[in-house]
Coordinates of C-alpha atoms and ligand atoms in Angstrom, one line a residue:
X1 CA 145.0 1.4 -11.2
X2 CA 142.9 -1.6 -11.7
X3 CA 144.0 -4.5 -9.6
X4 CA 143.8 -8.0 -10.4
X5 CA 141.4 -10.3 -8.2
X6 CA 143.9 -11.5 -5.3
X7 CA 146.4 -14.5 -5.7
X8 CA 148.2 -16.2 -3.0
X9 CA 152.2 -15.5 -3.0
X10 CA 152.7 -19.1 -2.6
X11 CA 150.9 -19.8 -5.8
X12 CA 148.0 -21.9 -4.1
X13 CA 144.8 -21.5 -6.7
X14 CA 142.0 -19.5 -4.8
X15 CA 139.4 -22.3 -4.8
X16 CA 138.3 -24.7 -2.0
X17 CA 140.6 -27.0 -3.2
X18 CA 141.2 -30.2 -0.5
X19 CA 144.2 -27.8 0.3
X20 CA 142.1 -25.7 2.4
X21 CA 139.1 -28.0 3.2
X22 CA 139.6 -28.6 6.9
X23 CA 137.9 -32.3 8.4
X24 CA 134.3 -31.6 9.8
X25 CA 135.5 -31.4 13.6
X26 CA 138.2 -28.6 12.8
X27 CA 135.5 -26.3 10.8
X28 CA 133.7 -23.6 12.4
X29 CA 130.2 -24.1 13.1
X30 CA 128.7 -20.5 12.1
X31 CA 125.5 -21.4 12.9
X32 CA 126.5 -21.7 16.8
X33 CA 128.5 -18.1 16.9
X34 CA 126.8 -16.3 19.8
X35 CA 126.5 -12.9 18.8
X36 CA 124.5 -11.3 21.9
X37 CA 127.6 -11.4 23.9
X38 CA 130.8 -9.1 23.3
X39 CA 133.8 -8.4 25.1
X40 CA 134.0 -4.5 26.7
X41 CA 134.9 -1.5 25.2
X42 CA 136.7 0.7 27.3
X43 CA 137.6 4.8 27.0
X44 CA 140.9 5.6 27.6
X45 CA 140.1 9.1 27.8
X46 CA 139.1 8.8 31.7
X47 CA 140.7 10.9 34.0
X48 CA 139.6 8.6 37.2
X49 CA 142.7 6.4 37.3
X50 CA 141.2 4.1 39.5
X51 CA 138.4 3.6 37.6
X52 CA 140.2 3.0 34.2
X53 CA 142.6 0.8 36.2
X54 CA 139.6 -1.4 37.6
X55 CA 137.6 -1.7 34.3
X56 CA 141.1 -2.8 32.5
X57 CA 141.7 -5.3 35.2
X58 CA 138.4 -6.7 35.2
X59 CA 138.6 -7.0 31.6
X60 CA 142.0 -8.9 31.3
X61 CA 140.7 -11.5 34.2
X62 CA 137.2 -11.9 32.8
X63 CA 137.8 -12.0 29.2
X64 CA 141.3 -11.5 28.4
X65 CA 140.3 -9.3 25.6
X66 CA 138.7 -5.6 25.4
X67 CA 138.7 -2.8 23.0
X68 CA 139.8 0.9 23.3
X69 CA 138.6 4.0 22.3
X70 CA 140.3 7.5 22.5
X71 CA 143.3 5.6 22.6
X72 CA 145.5 8.7 21.3
X73 CA 146.6 7.0 18.0
X74 CA 145.3 9.4 15.3
X75 CA 142.5 8.1 13.0
X76 CA 144.6 9.0 9.9
X77 CA 147.5 7.2 10.9
X78 CA 145.6 3.8 11.4
X79 CA 143.7 4.8 8.0
X80 CA 147.2 5.3 6.0
X81 CA 148.5 2.2 7.4
X82 CA 145.8 0.1 6.5
X83 CA 145.6 1.4 3.0
X84 CA 149.2 0.7 2.6
X85 CA 149.2 -2.9 3.6
X86 CA 146.2 -3.3 1.7
X87 CA 148.3 -2.0 -1.3
X88 CA 151.0 -4.6 -0.5
X89 CA 148.3 -7.6 -0.7
X90 CA 147.2 -6.0 -4.0
X91 CA 151.0 -6.2 -5.6
X92 CA 151.1 -9.1 -7.8
X93 CA 151.8 -12.4 -5.8
X94 CA 155.5 -12.8 -7.6
X95 CA 156.4 -9.5 -5.4
X96 CA 155.1 -10.7 -2.3
X97 CA 156.7 -14.1 -3.1
X98 CA 160.2 -12.9 -2.6
X99 CA 159.3 -12.6 1.1
X100 CA 157.9 -16.3 1.1
X101 CA 159.7 -18.3 3.8
X102 CA 159.0 -21.1 6.3
X103 CA 162.3 -20.1 7.9
X104 CA 161.2 -18.7 11.4
X105 CA 164.7 -16.9 12.0
X106 CA 163.7 -14.9 9.1
X107 CA 162.6 -11.1 10.6
X108 CA 160.4 -10.2 7.5
X109 CA 158.4 -12.9 6.0
X110 CA 155.4 -13.8 4.2
X111 CA 153.7 -17.0 5.1
X112 CA 150.6 -19.1 5.4
X113 CA 149.3 -20.7 8.7
X114 CA 148.2 -24.6 8.4
X115 CA 147.2 -27.2 10.4
X116 CA 148.4 -30.8 10.3
X117 CA 145.8 -33.1 9.9
X118 CA 146.0 -37.1 10.1
X119 CA 145.8 -38.8 6.9
X120 CA 145.7 -35.3 5.1
X121 CA 148.7 -33.4 6.0
X122 CA 149.1 -29.8 5.8
X123 CA 145.5 -28.1 5.7
X124 CA 146.1 -24.3 4.5
X125 CA 144.2 -21.7 6.6
X126 CA 142.3 -19.5 4.0
X127 CA 144.6 -16.3 4.3
X128 CA 148.3 -15.0 3.8
X129 CA 150.3 -13.4 6.5
X130 CA 153.1 -10.5 6.5
X131 CA 155.3 -9.9 9.6
X132 CA 158.3 -8.0 10.6
X133 CA 159.7 -6.6 13.8
X134 CA 158.9 -3.1 14.8
X135 CA 161.3 -0.6 16.4
X136 CA 161.5 -0.6 20.4
X137 CA 159.4 1.9 21.0
X138 CA 161.8 4.3 23.0
X139 CA 164.1 4.4 20.0
X140 CA 161.9 6.5 17.9
X141 CA 159.2 8.2 20.1
X142 CA 161.7 11.3 20.8
X143 CA 161.8 11.7 17.1
X144 CA 157.9 12.3 16.9
X145 CA 156.8 15.7 16.4
X146 CA 155.5 17.4 20.1
X147 CA 152.2 18.7 18.6
X148 CA 149.8 17.7 18.3
X149 CA 150.5 16.1 21.6
X150 CA 148.6 12.9 20.8
X151 CA 151.5 12.2 18.3
X152 CA 153.7 10.7 20.9
X153 CA 151.0 8.5 22.5
X154 CA 151.4 6.0 19.3
X155 CA 154.5 4.6 20.7
X156 CA 153.7 4.7 24.1
X157 CA 150.1 3.1 24.2
X158 CA 151.8 -0.3 24.9
X159 CA 153.4 1.0 27.6
X160 CA 150.4 2.8 29.0
X161 CA 148.6 -0.4 28.8
X162 CA 151.1 -2.3 30.5
X163 CA 151.2 0.3 33.3
X164 CA 147.6 0.2 33.7
X165 CA 147.5 -3.6 34.0
X166 CA 150.6 -3.8 36.5
X167 CA 148.4 -1.4 38.5
X168 CA 145.4 -3.8 38.1
X169 CA 147.6 -6.4 40.0
X170 CA 148.7 -4.3 42.6
X171 CA 152.1 -4.2 41.3
X172 CA 154.2 -0.8 40.7
X173 CA 153.2 0.8 37.6
X174 CA 156.4 -0.1 35.4
X175 CA 156.7 -3.9 37.0
X176 CA 155.3 -5.6 34.0
X177 CA 157.7 -3.7 31.7
X178 CA 160.6 -4.4 33.9
X179 CA 159.6 -7.9 33.7
X180 CA 159.3 -8.3 29.8
X181 CA 162.6 -6.5 29.8
X182 CA 164.9 -3.7 28.5
X183 CA 164.8 -4.7 24.6
X184 CA 161.5 -6.3 24.0
X185 CA 160.6 -7.5 20.8
X186 CA 157.9 -5.6 19.2
X187 CA 156.6 -6.9 15.7
X188 CA 153.6 -6.2 13.5
X189 CA 151.6 -8.8 11.3
X190 CA 149.1 -8.1 8.6
X191 CA 146.6 -11.2 8.1
X192 CA 144.8 -11.0 5.0
X193 CA 141.9 -13.0 4.4
X194 CA 140.3 -13.0 0.8
X195 CA 136.5 -13.7 0.4
X196 CA 136.0 -17.3 0.5
X197 CA 133.6 -19.3 -1.2
X198 CA 132.5 -21.5 1.8
X199 CA 133.6 -20.0 5.2
X200 CA 132.2 -23.3 6.7
X201 CA 135.0 -25.3 5.4
X202 CA 137.6 -23.5 6.1
X203 CA 139.4 -21.3 8.8
X204 CA 141.4 -18.1 8.5
X205 CA 143.1 -18.6 11.5
X206 CA 142.5 -21.6 13.6
X207 CA 141.7 -21.7 17.3
X208 CA 144.8 -20.1 19.2
X209 CA 146.4 -18.4 21.9
X210 CA 148.8 -15.8 21.3
X211 CA 152.4 -16.5 22.5
X212 CA 153.5 -13.0 23.2
X213 CA 152.6 -10.9 26.2
X214 CA 150.4 -8.2 24.9
X215 CA 148.6 -7.7 21.9
X216 CA 147.2 -4.6 20.3
X217 CA 145.2 -5.3 16.7
X218 CA 143.5 -3.1 14.4
X219 CA 141.1 -4.5 12.4
X220 CA 139.6 -2.7 9.3
X221 CA 135.9 -1.5 9.9
X222 CA 132.9 -3.2 8.4
X223 CA 134.2 -6.9 8.0
X224 CA 134.3 -9.4 11.1
X225 CA 135.9 -12.5 11.1
X226 CA 137.9 -12.2 14.6
X227 CA 136.1 -14.6 17.5
X228 CA 136.6 -15.3 21.1
X229 CA 135.3 -17.7 23.6
X230 CA 133.5 -16.3 26.3
X231 CA 131.8 -18.7 28.7
X232 CA 132.8 -21.7 26.3
X233 CA 130.7 -19.7 23.4
X234 CA 132.3 -18.2 20.1
X235 CA 131.5 -14.7 20.2
X236 CA 132.3 -12.2 17.1
X237 CA 134.7 -9.2 17.9
X238 CA 132.9 -6.8 15.9
X239 CA 135.0 -3.8 14.8
X240 CA 134.2 -0.7 16.7
X241 CA 135.0 2.7 14.7
X242 CA 138.6 3.9 15.6
X243 CA 139.0 1.3 18.2
X244 CA 142.0 -1.4 18.8
X245 CA 141.3 -4.8 20.5
X246 CA 143.7 -5.4 22.7
X247 CA 144.5 -9.1 24.1
X248 CA 146.4 -10.8 26.8
X249 CA 149.0 -13.3 25.4
X250 CA 150.5 -16.4 27.2
X251 CA 153.5 -14.7 28.8
X252 CA 151.1 -12.1 30.7
X253 CA 149.0 -14.9 31.6
X254 CA 152.2 -16.5 33.5
X255 CA 153.5 -13.3 34.7
X256 CA 150.3 -12.5 36.2
X257 CA 150.3 -16.2 37.7
X258 CA 147.0 -16.9 35.8
X259 CA 145.0 -13.8 36.9
X260 CA 145.1 -12.2 33.4
X261 CA 143.7 -14.7 30.8
X262 CA 145.5 -15.5 27.4
X263 CA 142.0 -16.4 25.8
X264 CA 141.2 -18.9 23.0
X265 CA 140.5 -16.9 19.6
X266 CA 140.4 -17.5 15.9
X267 CA 139.5 -16.1 12.7
X268 CA 136.7 -17.0 10.4
X269 CA 136.6 -16.1 6.7
X270 CA 133.3 -14.8 5.1
X271 CA 132.2 -15.0 1.3
X272 CA 131.5 -11.4 0.5
X273 CA 134.8 -9.1 1.6
X274 CA 138.6 -9.5 1.9
X275 CA 139.3 -8.7 5.5
X276 CA 142.8 -7.2 6.8
X277 CA 143.9 -7.5 10.6
X278 CA 146.8 -6.2 11.9
X279 CA 148.0 -6.9 15.3
X280 CA 151.2 -5.6 17.1
X281 CA 152.7 -8.2 19.2
X282 CA 155.2 -7.2 22.3
X283 CA 157.0 -10.0 23.7
X284 CA 160.4 -10.5 25.8
X285 CA 163.3 -11.0 23.7
X286 CA 164.9 -14.5 23.7
X287 CA 166.9 -14.3 27.0
X288 CA 164.5 -13.0 29.2
X289 CA 163.2 -15.2 32.1
X290 CA 159.5 -15.6 32.6
X291 CA 157.4 -16.7 35.4
X292 CA 155.0 -15.9 37.8
X293 CA 156.0 -12.2 39.6
X294 CA 156.9 -13.1 43.0
X295 CA 154.7 -10.4 44.7
X296 CA 151.7 -12.5 43.1
X297 CA 152.5 -15.7 44.8
X298 CA 151.7 -16.7 48.3
X299 CA 150.3 -19.6 50.2
X300 CA 146.7 -19.3 48.5
X301 CA 148.1 -18.5 45.2
X302 CA 151.1 -20.8 44.5
X303 CA 153.0 -20.5 41.4
X304 CA 151.0 -21.9 38.1
X305 CA 154.3 -22.2 36.0
X306 CA 157.8 -22.8 36.3
X307 CA 160.5 -20.0 35.2
X308 CA 161.8 -20.4 31.6
X309 CA 163.7 -18.5 29.0
X310 CA 161.5 -17.1 26.2
X311 CA 163.8 -19.0 23.9
X312 CA 162.7 -22.2 25.6
X313 CA 159.0 -20.9 24.8
X314 CA 159.4 -20.3 21.3
X315 CA 161.3 -23.8 20.9
X316 CA 158.1 -25.4 22.5
X317 CA 156.2 -22.9 20.2
X318 CA 157.5 -24.1 17.0
X319 CA 157.4 -27.8 18.0
X320 CA 153.8 -27.9 18.1
X321 CA 153.5 -26.0 15.1
X322 CA 150.3 -26.9 13.0
X323 CA 149.0 -28.7 15.9
X324 CA 146.5 -27.2 18.3
X325 CA 149.0 -25.1 20.5
X326 CA 149.1 -26.1 24.2
X327 CA 152.4 -24.2 25.0
X328 CA 152.0 -22.7 28.5
X329 CA 150.6 -26.1 29.3
X330 CA 154.1 -27.4 29.0
X331 CA 155.5 -24.9 31.7
X332 CA 152.6 -25.5 34.3
X333 CA 153.5 -26.5 37.6
X334 CA 151.5 -29.3 39.2
X335 CA 150.5 -28.7 43.0
Ligands
LIG401 C1 146.6 -13.1 15.6 C2 144.7 -13.4 15.2 C3 142.8 -12.3 14.4 C4 142.3 -11.6 13.5 O1 147.0 -12.5 14.5 O2 147.1 -14.0 16.1 O3 144.6 -13.7 16.3 O4 141.5 -11.0 13.4 N1 144.4 -12.4 14.1 O5 143.2 -11.6 12.1
LIG402 NI1 146.0 -14.3 17.9

């Protein structure tokens, strides 16, 4: 089947019109990206559990980002998911437009990120996003085949990471999972970035922190675009074959009372190839109360944040839509 060139579902022509051009101070300065540093890659097939816990907790404290290999999710499954989502973005734009909405309460939606720029209104990001909820993992893992044994690891990868992270904080294995609550909101997102004539003028996703708790992201091989801040510099997260990128999001920074870092990241565009990334977000549900875990509070480590419901957090997030997000800052306590 011949595929037509990509068109945005919102019908904005795929050309560098003022719709997409960022003011100078918001542009990525690609010549300043520092390629000599990188986030760590951690092999999950490590039977020395203390060693694994310490590698993960160090990565969460220092970088807030790492890649995992030998995570148990079969390569074929990852490839099938990437292929199916790529096909979705190759559909005629009218077909994807059925899902186009700016209504945040819609569960299944196609939308475009934007930045609010003074005097210019909304500047669109060079990408299109599709998102929908995923089942709570426990609801479906027991339907999965027992063999090969890795099959059951698909749904339990998030749980395993949470357990390792809990242990890294010196907490009971199931502590973080319990704090995030019985009915976590797990949703998946697909970010599609078509090739861009001039990546210096646009951004795929502006610099941001993720607001959920934990993010596991699958990115296609061979095309880079994700960048994170390390020691004040933008550093690329180059795709590692068969790896997932894992990152700490805001709720984890709050729960860990600031020990695990929700780090600023962004996606830049490139002028040769389309890029696809699939983050999976693990968030509390709206009623869950989030705040620093009591065992992590003492005289030396007073609580850095007040308690709040996730609903309050989301309201603040939407209030700041289009601006440079400073959501968790609104819940900080001053000492
Ligand atoms: C996100 C995100 C990065 C990417 O969706 O929150 O940071 O590589 N995505 O697309
Ligand atoms: Ni993100």
